[in-house]
Short mmCIF file of C-alpha atoms and ligand atoms in Angstrom, two decimals:
data_model
loop_
_atom_site.label_atom_id
_atom_site.label_comp_id
_atom_site.label_asym_id
_atom_site.label_seq_id
_atom_site.Cartn_x
_atom_site.Cartn_y
_atom_site.Cartn_z
CA MET A 1101 -17.26 -91.45 -40.52
CA SER A 1102 -18.55 -93.00 -44.07
CA SER A 1103 -22.33 -92.49 -44.96
CA GLY A 1104 -24.69 -95.07 -44.27
CA LYS A 1105 -26.71 -96.64 -41.25
CA ILE A 1106 -25.14 -97.42 -38.11
CA ILE A 1107 -27.42 -99.39 -35.60
CA VAL A 1108 -26.50 -100.06 -32.32
CA THR A 1109 -28.88 -102.68 -30.17
CA PHE A 1110 -28.47 -102.65 -26.43
CA GLN A 1111 -30.77 -105.60 -26.48
CA LYS A 1112 -32.35 -104.73 -23.37
CA TYR A 1113 -32.44 -100.99 -22.14
CA LEU A 1114 -31.16 -99.20 -25.43
CA LYS A 1115 -31.78 -98.98 -29.31
CA PHE A 1116 -29.66 -96.40 -30.62
CA THR A 1117 -30.25 -96.13 -34.15
CA LEU A 1118 -27.36 -93.76 -35.60
CA GLN A 1119 -28.77 -92.87 -39.04
CA LYS A 1120 -25.88 -90.16 -40.37
CA SER A 1121 -28.20 -89.10 -43.36
CA LYS A 1122 -28.25 -85.23 -44.01
CA ASN A 1123 -26.38 -84.56 -41.11
CA ILE A 1124 -28.72 -85.63 -38.80
CA ILE A 1125 -28.30 -89.04 -36.23
CA GLN A 1126 -31.09 -90.32 -34.80
CA ILE A 1127 -31.66 -91.73 -31.27
CA SER A 1128 -34.00 -94.16 -30.55
CA SER A 1129 -34.60 -95.92 -27.15
CA PRO A 1130 -37.31 -96.47 -24.71
CA ILE A 1131 -35.83 -93.43 -22.52
CA ILE A 1132 -34.29 -91.12 -25.32
CA LYS A 1133 -36.10 -90.15 -28.22
CA ARG A 1134 -34.25 -86.67 -29.63
CA ASN A 1135 -32.86 -85.47 -32.98
CA TYR A 1136 -29.54 -84.15 -32.43
CA HIS A 1137 -27.96 -81.95 -35.46
CA HIS A 1138 -24.95 -83.41 -36.16
CA GLY A 1139 -22.54 -80.83 -38.10
CA SER A 1140 -24.21 -77.43 -37.23
CA SER A 1141 -25.61 -76.86 -33.52
CA PHE A 1142 -27.89 -74.80 -31.01
CA TRP A 1143 -24.70 -72.16 -31.02
CA ALA A 1144 -23.70 -71.96 -34.72
CA SER A 1145 -26.04 -68.92 -34.68
CA VAL A 1146 -22.97 -67.55 -32.20
CA GLU A 1147 -20.72 -64.65 -33.70
CA MET A 1148 -17.04 -63.99 -32.69
CA GLY A 1149 -17.06 -61.80 -29.50
CA PRO A 1150 -15.21 -58.51 -29.44
CA PRO A 1151 -11.65 -59.25 -27.71
CA ASP A 1152 -11.52 -57.64 -24.40
CA PRO A 1153 -9.40 -54.67 -24.72
CA VAL A 1154 -6.97 -55.77 -22.00
CA TYR A 1155 -6.73 -59.39 -22.49
CA GLY A 1156 -6.18 -58.94 -26.13
CA LEU A 1157 -2.93 -56.52 -25.11
CA THR A 1158 -1.91 -59.04 -23.57
CA GLU A 1159 -2.11 -61.75 -26.37
CA ALA A 1160 -0.75 -59.58 -28.55
CA TYR A 1161 2.21 -59.23 -26.66
CA ARG A 1162 2.76 -62.90 -25.80
CA ALA A 1163 2.82 -63.21 -30.03
CA CYS A 1164 5.19 -60.67 -30.28
CA LYS A 1165 9.22 -61.65 -31.26
CA ASN A 1166 10.28 -58.58 -30.41
CA PRO A 1167 12.91 -59.39 -27.82
CA LYS A 1168 12.54 -55.79 -26.57
CA LYS A 1169 9.15 -55.76 -26.18
CA VAL A 1170 7.36 -54.15 -22.91
CA ASN A 1171 3.57 -55.01 -21.82
CA LEU A 1172 2.44 -52.15 -19.57
CA SER A 1173 -1.21 -52.76 -19.76
CA ILE A 1174 -1.92 -55.19 -16.60
CA GLY A 1175 -2.45 -54.13 -13.32
CA THR A 1176 -0.08 -56.17 -11.44
CA TYR A 1177 3.53 -55.64 -9.78
CA GLN A 1178 6.40 -56.95 -11.11
CA ASP A 1179 10.16 -57.03 -9.07
CA ASP A 1180 12.67 -55.62 -10.91
CA ASN A 1181 13.56 -58.40 -13.37
CA GLY A 1182 10.03 -57.76 -14.70
CA LYS A 1183 8.85 -61.54 -12.80
CA PRO A 1184 5.75 -62.09 -10.77
CA TYR A 1185 6.44 -60.93 -7.66
CA VAL A 1186 5.53 -63.22 -4.07
CA LEU A 1187 6.33 -61.40 -0.95
CA PRO A 1188 7.81 -63.24 1.30
CA CYS A 1189 5.18 -62.83 4.28
CA VAL A 1190 2.88 -64.50 1.29
CA ARG A 1191 5.65 -67.74 1.43
CA LYS A 1192 5.79 -67.69 5.14
CA ALA A 1193 1.63 -68.10 5.68
CA GLU A 1194 1.36 -70.66 3.30
CA LYS A 1195 3.94 -72.59 5.07
CA LEU A 1196 2.73 -72.23 8.50
CA LEU A 1197 -0.53 -73.31 6.77
CA ASP A 1198 0.90 -76.17 5.29
CA SER A 1199 1.85 -77.33 8.62
CA MET A 1200 -1.03 -76.99 10.19
CA ARG A 1201 -2.17 -79.65 7.65
CA LEU A 1202 -5.79 -78.50 7.37
CA ASN A 1203 -8.62 -79.74 5.62
CA LYS A 1204 -10.21 -78.49 2.32
CA ASP A 1205 -13.68 -78.71 3.53
CA TYR A 1206 -15.66 -76.03 1.88
CA CYS A 1207 -16.39 -72.79 4.07
CA VAL A 1208 -19.27 -71.43 4.45
CA PRO A 1209 -21.01 -68.96 2.02
CA GLU A 1210 -20.23 -66.17 3.11
CA GLY A 1211 -16.74 -66.95 4.24
CA GLU A 1212 -14.81 -67.23 7.90
CA GLU A 1213 -16.00 -64.97 10.13
CA GLN A 1214 -12.51 -64.42 11.31
CA TYR A 1215 -11.42 -63.45 7.64
CA ARG A 1216 -14.31 -61.33 7.45
CA GLU A 1217 -13.11 -59.48 10.53
CA LYS A 1218 -10.31 -58.97 9.77
CA ALA A 1219 -10.62 -57.90 6.38
CA GLN A 1220 -12.97 -55.27 7.55
CA GLN A 1221 -10.94 -54.28 10.59
CA ILE A 1222 -8.18 -53.37 7.72
CA ILE A 1223 -10.21 -50.49 6.27
CA LEU A 1224 -12.49 -49.54 8.88
CA GLY A 1225 -10.22 -49.41 11.69
CA ARG A 1226 -9.98 -51.96 14.77
CA ASP A 1227 -11.76 -49.91 16.97
CA SER A 1228 -14.91 -49.77 14.16
CA PRO A 1229 -17.74 -48.44 16.20
CA HIS A 1230 -19.52 -50.18 12.81
CA ILE A 1231 -18.00 -53.63 13.69
CA LYS A 1232 -18.04 -53.48 17.01
CA ASN A 1233 -21.57 -52.93 16.70
CA LYS A 1234 -22.25 -55.55 13.98
CA LEU A 1235 -24.10 -53.02 12.01
CA THR A 1236 -22.08 -54.23 8.90
CA ALA A 1237 -22.49 -57.01 6.58
CA ALA A 1238 -19.18 -58.45 5.16
CA THR A 1239 -19.07 -61.23 2.93
CA GLN A 1240 -16.43 -62.71 1.14
CA THR A 1241 -16.22 -62.31 -2.72
CA VAL A 1242 -14.49 -63.67 -6.03
CA SER A 1243 -12.23 -60.64 -5.68
CA ARG A 1244 -13.32 -56.91 -6.06
CA THR A 1245 -14.92 -57.96 -9.46
CA GLY A 1246 -17.43 -60.54 -8.42
CA ALA A 1247 -17.92 -57.95 -4.76
CA CYS A 1248 -19.05 -55.32 -7.63
CA ARG A 1249 -21.31 -58.32 -9.04
CA LEU A 1250 -22.99 -59.03 -6.01
CA ALA A 1251 -23.42 -55.77 -4.93
CA PHE A 1252 -25.21 -54.58 -8.12
CA ASP A 1253 -26.99 -57.81 -7.72
CA PHE A 1254 -27.75 -56.51 -4.02
CA ILE A 1255 -28.79 -53.41 -5.38
CA GLY A 1256 -30.80 -54.25 -8.26
CA LEU A 1257 -33.08 -56.36 -6.52
CA PHE A 1258 -32.93 -54.50 -2.80
CA TYR A 1259 -32.14 -50.35 -3.45
CA THR A 1260 -35.28 -48.75 -2.61
CA GLY A 1261 -33.66 -45.37 -4.01
CA THR A 1262 -33.09 -44.06 -7.38
CA LYS A 1263 -31.29 -46.81 -8.97
CA LYS A 1264 -29.09 -45.83 -11.50
CA LEU A 1265 -25.16 -45.86 -10.69
CA PHE A 1266 -23.18 -42.54 -11.41
CA VAL A 1267 -19.16 -43.49 -12.22
CA PRO A 1268 -16.32 -41.52 -12.58
CA LYS A 1269 -15.01 -40.37 -16.58
CA PRO A 1270 -12.93 -42.56 -17.40
CA THR A 1271 -13.57 -45.00 -14.62
CA TRP A 1272 -12.01 -49.02 -14.63
CA GLY A 1273 -13.49 -50.26 -17.49
CA ASN A 1274 -15.08 -53.47 -16.23
CA HIS A 1275 -17.35 -50.99 -13.60
CA LEU A 1276 -19.46 -50.58 -16.77
CA GLN A 1277 -19.37 -53.85 -17.96
CA VAL A 1278 -20.51 -55.72 -14.49
CA ALA A 1279 -23.62 -53.18 -14.20
CA ARG A 1280 -24.64 -53.84 -17.27
CA HIS A 1281 -24.53 -57.38 -16.95
CA ALA A 1282 -26.34 -57.11 -13.80
CA GLY A 1283 -28.72 -54.99 -15.38
CA LEU A 1284 -28.11 -51.72 -13.77
CA SER A 1285 -27.96 -48.61 -15.63
CA PHE A 1286 -25.14 -45.47 -15.12
CA ASP A 1287 -24.12 -42.25 -16.22
CA TYR A 1288 -21.13 -40.98 -15.69
CA TYR A 1289 -19.47 -37.81 -13.33
CA ARG A 1290 -16.57 -35.73 -14.28
CA TYR A 1291 -13.91 -36.68 -12.89
CA TYR A 1292 -10.74 -36.09 -14.99
CA ASP A 1293 -9.12 -33.02 -16.35
CA TYR A 1294 -7.64 -33.74 -19.73
CA LYS A 1295 -5.57 -30.53 -19.62
CA THR A 1296 -4.43 -30.71 -16.71
CA PHE A 1297 -3.78 -34.08 -15.92
CA GLY A 1298 -5.30 -33.45 -12.79
CA LEU A 1299 -9.29 -33.89 -11.13
CA ASP A 1300 -11.10 -31.92 -12.15
CA TYR A 1301 -13.04 -31.10 -8.63
CA LYS A 1302 -15.15 -28.47 -9.99
CA GLY A 1303 -17.04 -30.36 -12.23
CA LEU A 1304 -17.18 -33.23 -10.27
CA MET A 1305 -19.16 -31.16 -7.27
CA GLU A 1306 -21.10 -30.10 -10.11
CA ASP A 1307 -22.10 -33.50 -11.19
CA VAL A 1308 -22.62 -35.22 -7.88
CA SER A 1309 -24.90 -31.91 -6.86
CA ARG A 1310 -26.97 -33.07 -10.13
CA ILE A 1311 -27.30 -36.71 -9.21
CA PRO A 1312 -31.00 -37.54 -8.27
CA ASP A 1313 -31.56 -37.52 -4.39
CA GLN A 1314 -30.52 -41.12 -3.35
CA GLY A 1315 -29.53 -42.21 -6.80
CA ILE A 1316 -25.59 -44.15 -6.73
CA ILE A 1317 -22.47 -43.52 -6.78
CA LEU A 1318 -19.00 -45.02 -7.40
CA PHE A 1319 -15.56 -44.13 -5.64
CA HIS A 1320 -12.14 -45.06 -6.43
CA GLY A 1321 -11.18 -44.92 -2.35
CA CYS A 1322 -7.86 -44.30 -3.59
CA ALA A 1323 -5.16 -44.61 -6.35
CA HIS A 1324 -7.44 -44.40 -8.82
CA ASN A 1325 -7.55 -46.37 -11.89
CA PRO A 1326 -6.72 -45.35 -14.68
CA THR A 1327 -5.84 -41.94 -13.85
CA GLY A 1328 -3.81 -42.31 -11.02
CA VAL A 1329 -5.44 -39.01 -9.57
CA ASP A 1330 -7.11 -38.99 -5.61
CA PRO A 1331 -9.17 -36.39 -4.16
CA SER A 1332 -7.02 -34.30 -1.40
CA ARG A 1333 -8.59 -34.94 1.91
CA SER A 1334 -10.60 -31.60 2.50
CA GLN A 1335 -11.99 -32.42 -0.96
CA TRP A 1336 -13.20 -35.58 -0.14
CA GLU A 1337 -14.81 -34.04 2.83
CA GLU A 1338 -16.42 -31.55 1.09
CA MET A 1339 -17.70 -34.59 -1.16
CA SER A 1340 -19.34 -36.30 2.29
CA ASP A 1341 -20.83 -33.69 3.06
CA LEU A 1342 -22.64 -33.06 -0.29
CA VAL A 1343 -23.63 -36.93 -0.57
CA ARG A 1344 -25.05 -36.65 2.74
CA LYS A 1345 -27.20 -34.35 1.66
CA LYS A 1346 -28.28 -35.58 -0.81
CA ARG A 1347 -28.41 -38.81 0.75
CA LEU A 1348 -26.87 -41.21 -1.93
CA LEU A 1349 -26.36 -44.68 -1.69
CA VAL A 1350 -22.01 -44.78 -2.28
CA LEU A 1351 -20.07 -47.71 -3.29
CA PHE A 1352 -16.41 -46.99 -2.59
CA ASP A 1353 -13.97 -49.43 -4.87
CA LEU A 1354 -10.74 -50.44 -3.10
CA ALA A 1355 -8.74 -51.60 -5.34
CA TYR A 1356 -5.69 -50.36 -4.44
CA GLN A 1357 -5.39 -49.91 -0.02
CA GLY A 1358 -1.94 -49.06 0.10
CA PHE A 1359 -0.74 -48.30 -3.50
CA ALA A 1360 -1.28 -44.67 -2.97
CA SER A 1361 0.87 -43.42 0.28
CA GLY A 1362 2.30 -46.97 0.92
CA HIS A 1363 0.13 -46.95 4.63
CA PHE A 1364 -3.42 -48.69 4.87
CA GLU A 1365 -4.75 -46.24 7.19
CA VAL A 1366 -3.78 -43.56 4.96
CA ASP A 1367 -5.29 -44.82 2.17
CA SER A 1368 -8.22 -46.05 3.77
CA PHE A 1369 -8.98 -42.19 5.08
CA ALA A 1370 -11.97 -41.82 2.15
CA VAL A 1371 -14.19 -44.60 3.49
CA ARG A 1372 -13.65 -44.33 7.00
CA ARG A 1373 -14.35 -40.27 6.56
CA PHE A 1374 -17.68 -40.86 4.59
CA VAL A 1375 -19.24 -43.41 6.91
CA GLU A 1376 -18.00 -41.81 10.18
CA ASP A 1377 -20.16 -38.93 8.29
CA GLY A 1378 -22.73 -41.33 8.33
CA ASN A 1379 -23.37 -41.88 4.82
CA ASN A 1380 -25.00 -45.03 3.22
CA CYS A 1381 -21.47 -47.10 2.22
CA MET A 1382 -21.48 -50.57 0.47
CA ILE A 1383 -17.24 -51.07 -0.06
CA VAL A 1384 -15.56 -53.45 -2.32
CA GLN A 1385 -12.12 -54.86 -1.50
CA SER A 1386 -9.72 -57.54 -2.51
CA PHE A 1387 -5.88 -58.31 -1.35
CA CYS A 1388 -4.86 -59.89 -4.99
CA LYS A 1389 -3.21 -56.41 -5.12
CA ASN A 1390 -1.42 -55.56 -1.86
CA MET A 1391 -0.77 -59.18 -0.89
CA GLY A 1392 -0.20 -60.36 -4.79
CA LEU A 1393 -2.81 -62.57 -4.35
CA TYR A 1394 -3.70 -62.04 -7.76
CA GLY A 1395 -5.04 -65.39 -8.42
CA ASP A 1396 -6.26 -66.41 -5.27
CA ARG A 1397 -8.63 -63.97 -5.36
CA PRO A 1398 -9.27 -63.24 -1.77
CA GLY A 1399 -12.12 -59.81 -1.92
CA GLY A 1400 -15.13 -58.98 0.40
CA LEU A 1401 -18.23 -57.12 0.16
CA ILE A 1402 -18.85 -54.86 3.58
CA ILE A 1403 -22.52 -52.98 3.62
CA ILE A 1404 -22.69 -50.19 6.42
CA THR A 1405 -26.12 -50.33 7.95
CA LYS A 1406 -26.92 -48.14 10.94
CA LYS A 1407 -29.11 -51.11 12.88
CA LYS A 1408 -27.21 -54.59 14.09
CA GLU A 1409 -31.00 -56.55 13.30
CA ILE A 1410 -31.04 -54.73 9.10
CA ALA A 1411 -26.89 -55.96 9.52
CA GLU A 1412 -28.40 -59.40 10.05
CA LYS A 1413 -30.78 -59.30 7.39
CA VAL A 1414 -28.59 -57.78 5.03
CA GLN A 1415 -26.24 -60.57 5.74
CA SER A 1416 -29.05 -63.35 5.20
CA GLN A 1417 -30.00 -62.29 1.99
CA LEU A 1418 -25.98 -61.83 0.34
CA ARG A 1419 -25.74 -65.15 1.42
CA ASN A 1420 -28.95 -66.08 -0.35
CA LEU A 1421 -27.56 -64.58 -3.55
CA THR A 1422 -23.83 -66.13 -2.94
CA ILE A 1423 -25.44 -69.49 -3.03
CA PRO A 1424 -27.10 -69.63 -6.74
CA MET A 1425 -23.71 -67.84 -7.94
CA TYR A 1426 -20.89 -69.88 -7.09
CA LEU A 1427 -22.15 -71.79 -3.56
CA THR A 1428 -19.12 -70.93 -1.60
CA PRO A 1429 -15.65 -69.06 -2.20
CA PRO A 1430 -12.62 -70.07 -2.83
CA ILE A 1431 -10.68 -70.85 0.99
CA HIS A 1432 -6.68 -70.70 -0.05
CA GLY A 1433 -5.74 -67.54 -0.49
CA ALA A 1434 -8.14 -66.34 1.94
CA ARG A 1435 -6.85 -68.32 4.70
CA ILE A 1436 -3.12 -66.72 3.42
CA ALA A 1437 -4.80 -63.38 4.18
CA GLN A 1438 -6.18 -64.15 7.28
CA LYS A 1439 -3.17 -65.73 8.45
CA ILE A 1440 -1.19 -62.41 8.09
CA LEU A 1441 -3.80 -60.30 9.21
CA SER A 1442 -4.44 -61.81 12.46
CA ASP A 1443 -0.29 -62.69 13.25
CA SER A 1444 1.46 -59.35 14.04
CA GLY A 1445 4.81 -60.70 13.12
CA LEU A 1446 3.65 -61.66 9.90
CA ARG A 1447 0.95 -58.49 9.96
CA ASP A 1448 4.31 -55.75 10.50
CA GLU A 1449 6.59 -57.72 7.73
CA TRP A 1450 3.58 -57.09 5.32
CA LYS A 1451 3.59 -54.06 6.36
CA ARG A 1452 7.10 -53.24 5.60
CA GLU A 1453 7.25 -55.32 2.24
CA PHE A 1454 4.11 -53.49 0.94
CA LYS A 1455 5.77 -50.24 1.58
CA LEU A 1456 8.98 -51.22 -0.41
CA ILE A 1457 6.25 -52.13 -3.12
CA ALA A 1458 4.55 -48.76 -3.06
CA ASP A 1459 8.14 -47.03 -2.58
CA ARG A 1460 9.76 -48.62 -6.01
CA ILE A 1461 6.85 -47.89 -7.59
CA ILE A 1462 7.30 -44.23 -6.65
CA SER A 1463 10.83 -44.40 -7.55
CA ILE A 1464 9.93 -45.80 -10.96
CA ARG A 1465 7.90 -42.85 -11.60
CA ARG A 1466 10.16 -40.51 -10.99
CA ILE A 1467 12.87 -42.15 -13.08
CA LEU A 1468 10.77 -42.45 -15.85
CA ARG A 1469 9.68 -38.29 -15.86
CA SER A 1470 13.76 -37.74 -15.37
CA LYS A 1471 14.69 -40.15 -18.14
CA LEU A 1472 12.08 -37.98 -20.46
CA ILE A 1473 13.74 -35.37 -19.73
CA LYS A 1474 17.29 -36.00 -20.30
CA GLU A 1475 15.97 -37.50 -23.92
CA GLY A 1476 15.42 -33.85 -24.58
CA SER A 1477 11.26 -33.87 -24.07
CA ILE A 1478 9.93 -30.57 -23.85
CA ARG A 1479 6.81 -31.40 -22.63
CA ASN A 1480 5.43 -31.43 -19.02
CA TRP A 1481 5.92 -34.59 -17.67
CA ASP A 1482 5.28 -33.51 -13.78
CA HIS A 1483 1.78 -35.76 -13.52
CA ILE A 1484 3.92 -39.45 -13.99
CA VAL A 1485 5.19 -38.11 -9.90
CA HIS A 1486 2.02 -36.23 -9.03
CA GLN A 1487 0.08 -39.27 -10.14
CA ASN A 1488 -0.83 -42.03 -7.18
CA GLY A 1489 -0.71 -46.24 -6.95
CA MET A 1490 -0.54 -48.47 -10.02
CA PHE A 1491 -1.02 -46.32 -13.01
CA CYS A 1492 0.17 -43.33 -14.69
CA PHE A 1493 -2.70 -41.75 -17.22
CA THR A 1494 0.81 -40.01 -19.56
CA GLY A 1495 -1.69 -38.39 -21.90
CA LEU A 1496 -0.46 -40.00 -24.64
CA THR A 1497 -3.07 -40.46 -27.47
CA LYS A 1498 -4.30 -42.93 -29.28
CA SER A 1499 -2.13 -42.65 -32.45
CA GLN A 1500 0.93 -42.52 -30.13
CA VAL A 1501 -0.19 -45.45 -28.32
CA LYS A 1502 -0.91 -47.48 -31.22
CA LYS A 1503 2.92 -46.13 -32.83
CA LEU A 1504 4.38 -47.46 -29.70
CA GLN A 1505 3.10 -50.91 -29.75
CA THR A 1506 3.60 -51.44 -33.99
CA GLU A 1507 7.34 -49.51 -33.74
CA HIS A 1508 8.65 -50.23 -30.73
CA SER A 1509 6.49 -53.21 -29.00
CA ILE A 1510 5.32 -51.39 -26.15
CA TYR A 1511 1.48 -52.54 -25.13
CA MET A 1512 -0.35 -49.97 -23.12
CA SER A 1513 -4.00 -49.32 -23.02
CA GLU A 1514 -5.35 -47.36 -25.46
CA SER A 1515 -6.19 -44.55 -22.94
CA GLY A 1516 -2.71 -44.15 -22.72
CA ARG A 1517 -2.65 -45.84 -19.10
CA ILE A 1518 0.32 -47.80 -18.01
CA SER A 1519 1.18 -50.12 -15.13
CA VAL A 1520 4.09 -48.54 -13.50
CA GLY A 1521 4.03 -51.79 -11.36
CA GLN A 1522 5.37 -53.31 -15.20
CA LEU A 1523 8.20 -50.70 -15.24
CA ASN A 1524 11.58 -51.97 -14.17
CA THR A 1525 15.10 -50.29 -13.89
CA LYS A 1526 15.87 -52.90 -17.17
CA ASN A 1527 12.87 -51.24 -19.64
CA VAL A 1528 12.50 -47.84 -17.98
CA ASP A 1529 15.62 -46.38 -20.65
CA TYR A 1530 13.62 -48.05 -23.26
CA VAL A 1531 10.22 -46.81 -22.66
CA ALA A 1532 10.96 -43.55 -21.89
CA HIS A 1533 13.24 -43.61 -25.08
CA ALA A 1534 10.31 -44.69 -27.42
CA ILE A 1535 8.28 -42.07 -25.96
CA HIS A 1536 10.46 -39.70 -26.69
CA LEU A 1537 10.24 -40.26 -30.16
CA ILE A 1538 6.92 -40.55 -30.68
CA THR A 1539 6.14 -37.38 -28.67
CA ARG A 1540 8.97 -35.13 -29.67
CA TYR A 1541 7.58 -32.87 -32.10
CA ILE A 1542 4.37 -32.20 -30.35
CA LYS A 1543 3.98 -29.77 -26.86
N1 PMP B 2460 -11.98 -52.64 -9.40
C1 PMP B 2460 -10.56 -51.42 -10.06
C2 PMP B 2460 -10.38 -49.91 -10.08
C3 PMP B 2460 -9.54 -52.32 -10.32
O1 PMP B 2460 -8.76 -51.61 -10.81
C4 PMP B 2460 -9.54 -53.68 -10.19
C5 PMP B 2460 -8.22 -54.47 -11.45
N2 PMP B 2460 -8.06 -53.80 -12.65
C6 PMP B 2460 -10.66 -54.41 -10.11
C7 PMP B 2460 -11.64 -53.69 -9.78
C8 PMP B 2460 -10.84 -55.75 -10.17
O2 PMP B 2460 -9.43 -56.37 -9.39
P1 PMP B 2460 -9.92 -58.07 -8.75
O3 PMP B 2460 -8.81 -58.43 -9.28
O4 PMP B 2460 -9.77 -57.35 -7.61
O5 PMP B 2460 -10.89 -58.77 -9.16
#
């Protein structure tokens, strides 16, 4: 724009004087009289944010020109051709919903009742006395991330115990960010043993017993992210006893229900046991992973209470927290999940289809391990098959991870975690070969 003065006059109501001098435009009118800084802005002092570790990797992967590149950083399931997979039962449910010509009205802030009921049943069981006796408050959320945020905000406002969250070391990185943003302080309890590639059960129990009474503890209900290491049933039982004695508030993140064993009931063992034992539990869940509805974001937060009247009050406060955050949740994914869960034929199909996914993940773990052995690796790779679910904590060091990226265009998080859901029979040879090349001289 050239320098000088431009005067625009709206005779009756407005008179704008746009005076471009020293980057300042002055606007004057009977209604508005403000200075607008042109060329600088209120946001000029904002610095570039640090790249998100996971999304940063995906961007680097996309920019990479190597045709052999492999991205093992994201926890989504892909088919054997490396393509995102939509479950056939989801397609069917969508067709059925389409034929119903449903409208697109808002749902209520806590989500449709039928969805919430079915979502609770898949975790707590169809005959759960807590559901039957209305001892739960349950709300649909924007998947698990939204559920964690809602849970932390709720804790911040209403929890009367010790407001400190204890998370496993390591945990899903975003737990900490969400807690931070919700103003909740946190610390770790020991979880993973880097020497055995397994659970540090002794360390876990010692640390949990040191948590202040009525503190808050977060557990991954199954298929722990990032380690793929879960406690055994008897360990969960002992943990439940200890937690009850200490009157801790338990937040279960059930991110990968079904992925550990291929069976939803088996994978909800820990949650059900803790609830049955009378622990104070909050549960975050979603169907993003186990129905492959990633972008649709159907999730939920369940809070277990001891009395129906308490559940009603908690429910009302969850609603009041939701409204100023996003008003109402998205309906599409929740309708699909609800359709699948309430139609017995579709539900059975889902369970069958999902079992194939879980089995394929188990089989690709075996293939990766055997390929590494075939490559001549003298390392022990048993943990690849012993760990559960979508992720494998390989034991690769930061510098090895870097080498894999720079020398072989294989992308994974710097912790050495790989998403097994992104491995397939077409890329596993290449990945095994590359891992062997960078680890062969190190025992
Ligand atoms: N919790 C854990 C443990 C996770 O691994 C993830 C996803 N990686 C989430 C929560 C967030 O999942 P969602 O997509 O459902 O928000």
